[in-house]
Coordinates of C-alpha atoms in Angstrom, one line a residue:
M268 CA 8.2 -10.3 -22.9
L269 CA 5.0 -9.0 -20.4
E270 CA 3.7 -5.9 -20.9
L271 CA 0.7 -3.6 -18.8
E272 CA -0.4 -0.7 -19.1
V273 CA -1.6 0.9 -15.8
Y274 CA -3.2 4.8 -15.1
A275 CA -2.9 6.4 -12.4
A276 CA -4.5 10.4 -12.6
G277 CA -2.0 12.8 -10.8
V278 CA 1.2 10.8 -12.2
R279 CA 1.9 13.7 -15.2
N280 CA 3.0 15.6 -12.0
L281 CA 7.8 16.2 -12.5
E282 CA 7.2 15.1 -8.8
K283 CA 5.4 11.5 -9.0
I284 CA 7.2 11.1 -12.7
L285 CA 10.4 10.5 -10.8
E286 CA 9.9 9.4 -7.9
L287 CA 7.9 6.2 -9.9
D288 CA 11.9 6.3 -12.1
H289 CA 13.4 6.0 -8.4
L290 CA 11.1 2.7 -7.7
L291 CA 11.1 0.9 -10.9
G292 CA 15.1 2.3 -12.6
S293 CA 16.2 -0.5 -9.6
Q294 CA 14.1 -3.3 -11.1
P295 CA 15.7 -5.9 -13.4
S296 CA 14.6 -6.0 -16.8
T297 CA 11.7 -3.9 -16.2
R298 CA 10.5 -0.9 -18.6
Y299 CA 8.3 1.6 -19.2
K300 CA 7.1 4.9 -20.7
V301 CA 4.7 7.9 -18.4
D302 CA 1.8 9.3 -21.2
S303 CA 1.5 12.8 -19.6
N304 CA -0.6 13.9 -21.4
H305 CA -3.4 10.5 -19.7
D306 CA -1.9 10.1 -17.5
I307 CA -0.7 6.2 -18.6
V308 CA 2.6 4.1 -17.4
Y309 CA 3.1 1.5 -20.2
M310 CA 5.8 -1.0 -18.6
E311 CA 7.4 -4.0 -20.1
F312 CA 8.9 -7.2 -18.5
D313 CA 11.2 -9.5 -19.5
E314 CA 10.2 -11.7 -17.2
P315 CA 7.4 -11.8 -14.3
T316 CA 10.6 -10.2 -11.4
L317 CA 7.3 -8.5 -9.9
G318 CA 4.2 -9.3 -9.3
I319 CA 0.5 -7.3 -10.0
D320 CA 0.3 -6.5 -5.8
E321 CA 3.5 -4.7 -6.0
I322 CA 3.0 -3.3 -8.7
Q323 CA 0.2 -1.5 -7.5
A324 CA 1.8 -0.4 -4.3
M325 CA 4.2 0.9 -5.3
F326 CA 1.5 3.1 -6.9
R327 CA -0.1 3.3 -3.8
R328 CA 3.5 4.4 -1.7
L329 CA 3.1 7.5 -4.5
G330 CA -0.7 8.2 -3.5
L331 CA -1.4 7.0 -6.9
E332 CA -4.3 4.7 -6.7
P333 CA -3.6 2.6 -10.1
R334 CA -5.6 1.1 -12.3
I335 CA -5.1 -1.8 -14.6
V336 CA -6.5 -1.4 -18.2
G337 CA -7.0 -4.4 -19.2
A338 CA -5.9 -7.8 -19.1
V339 CA -2.9 -9.2 -16.4
P340 CA -0.3 -11.1 -18.0
A341 CA -0.9 -14.9 -16.1
E342 CA 2.9 -14.6 -14.9
I343 CA 2.7 -11.7 -13.1
N344 CA -1.4 -12.0 -11.5
T345 CA -1.1 -13.1 -7.7
K346 CA -4.8 -13.5 -7.2
T347 CA -4.7 -17.6 -7.0
K348 CA -8.2 -18.9 -8.2
T349 CA -10.2 -19.7 -5.0
Q350 CA -12.1 -23.0 -4.7
R351 CA -15.3 -23.6 -3.5
I352 CA -16.1 -25.0 0.6
R353 CA -18.2 -27.5 0.5
P354 CA -19.9 -28.0 3.5

Protein backbone atom coordinates (compact mmCIF):
# COMPACT_ATOMS: atom_id res chain seq x y z
CA MET A 1 0.00 0.00 0.00
CA LEU A 2 1.25 3.47 -0.89
CA GLU A 3 0.42 6.58 1.12
CA LEU A 4 0.60 10.23 0.16
CA GLU A 5 -0.36 13.44 1.94
CA VAL A 6 -1.16 16.57 -0.05
CA TYR A 7 -1.61 20.03 1.42
CA ALA A 8 -3.85 22.21 -0.74
CA ALA A 9 -5.04 25.50 0.74
CA GLY A 10 -8.75 25.90 0.03
CA VAL A 11 -9.63 22.21 -0.24
CA ARG A 12 -11.89 22.62 2.80
CA ASN A 13 -14.43 24.38 0.57
CA LEU A 14 -17.36 21.97 0.07
CA GLU A 15 -17.42 22.65 -3.67
CA LYS A 16 -13.73 21.68 -3.96
CA ILE A 17 -14.30 18.52 -1.91
CA LEU A 18 -17.14 17.46 -4.20
CA GLU A 19 -15.05 18.14 -7.31
CA LEU A 20 -12.15 16.19 -5.84
CA ASP A 21 -14.52 13.32 -5.04
CA HIS A 22 -15.63 13.31 -8.67
CA LEU A 23 -12.01 13.14 -9.90
CA LEU A 24 -10.67 10.61 -7.40
CA GLY A 25 -13.81 8.52 -7.02
CA SER A 26 -13.33 7.03 -10.47
CA GLN A 27 -9.75 5.90 -9.77
CA PRO A 28 -9.48 2.19 -9.01
CA SER A 29 -7.85 1.08 -5.74
CA THR A 30 -7.55 4.67 -4.52
CA ARG A 31 -8.89 5.88 -1.20
CA TYR A 32 -8.68 9.35 0.25
CA LYS A 33 -9.78 11.40 3.20
CA VAL A 34 -9.97 15.19 3.44
CA ASP A 35 -8.92 16.86 6.69
CA SER A 36 -10.92 20.03 6.22
CA ASN A 37 -9.51 21.62 9.38
CA HIS A 38 -5.99 21.59 7.98
CA ASP A 39 -6.52 21.51 4.16
CA ILE A 40 -4.79 18.13 3.86
CA VAL A 41 -5.82 15.20 1.69
CA TYR A 42 -4.62 11.77 2.82
CA MET A 43 -4.41 9.31 -0.07
CA GLU A 44 -3.86 5.55 -0.16
CA PHE A 45 -3.20 3.42 -3.22
CA ASP A 46 -3.28 -0.38 -3.38
CA GLU A 47 -1.22 -0.14 -6.55
CA PRO A 48 0.40 2.78 -8.37
CA THR A 49 -2.43 3.73 -10.76
CA LEU A 50 -1.58 7.45 -10.79
CA GLY A 51 1.72 9.26 -11.02
CA ILE A 52 2.60 12.28 -8.91
CA ASP A 53 2.25 14.56 -11.94
CA GLU A 54 -1.31 13.33 -12.55
CA ILE A 55 -2.22 13.83 -8.90
CA GLN A 56 -0.88 17.38 -8.91
CA ALA A 57 -2.71 18.09 -12.18
CA MET A 58 -6.02 17.04 -10.59
CA PHE A 59 -5.57 19.56 -7.79
CA ARG A 60 -4.56 22.29 -10.23
CA ARG A 61 -7.71 21.65 -12.30
CA LEU A 62 -9.65 22.55 -9.17
CA GLY A 63 -7.74 25.80 -8.82
CA LEU A 64 -5.65 24.52 -5.91
CA GLU A 65 -1.87 24.53 -5.52
CA PRO A 66 -0.87 21.10 -4.19
CA ARG A 67 2.14 20.67 -1.91
CA ILE A 68 3.33 17.19 -1.10
CA VAL A 69 3.88 16.54 2.61
CA GLY A 70 6.83 14.22 3.21
CA ALA A 71 8.47 11.96 0.68
CA VAL A 72 6.83 10.85 -2.55
CA PRO A 73 6.71 7.03 -2.83
CA ALA A 74 9.12 5.85 -5.52
CA GLU A 75 6.35 3.87 -7.24
CA ILE A 76 4.38 7.01 -8.14
CA ASN A 77 7.28 9.40 -8.60
CA THR A 78 7.41 10.13 -12.34
CA LYS A 79 10.59 12.16 -12.23
CA THR A 80 13.58 10.44 -13.70
CA LYS A 81 17.06 10.80 -12.40
CA THR A 82 19.12 13.22 -14.40
CA GLN A 83 22.39 12.29 -15.97
CA ARG A 84 25.37 14.56 -16.16
CA ILE A 85 26.16 15.74 -19.67
CA ARG A 86 29.79 15.15 -20.42
CA PRO A 87 31.59 17.58 -22.73
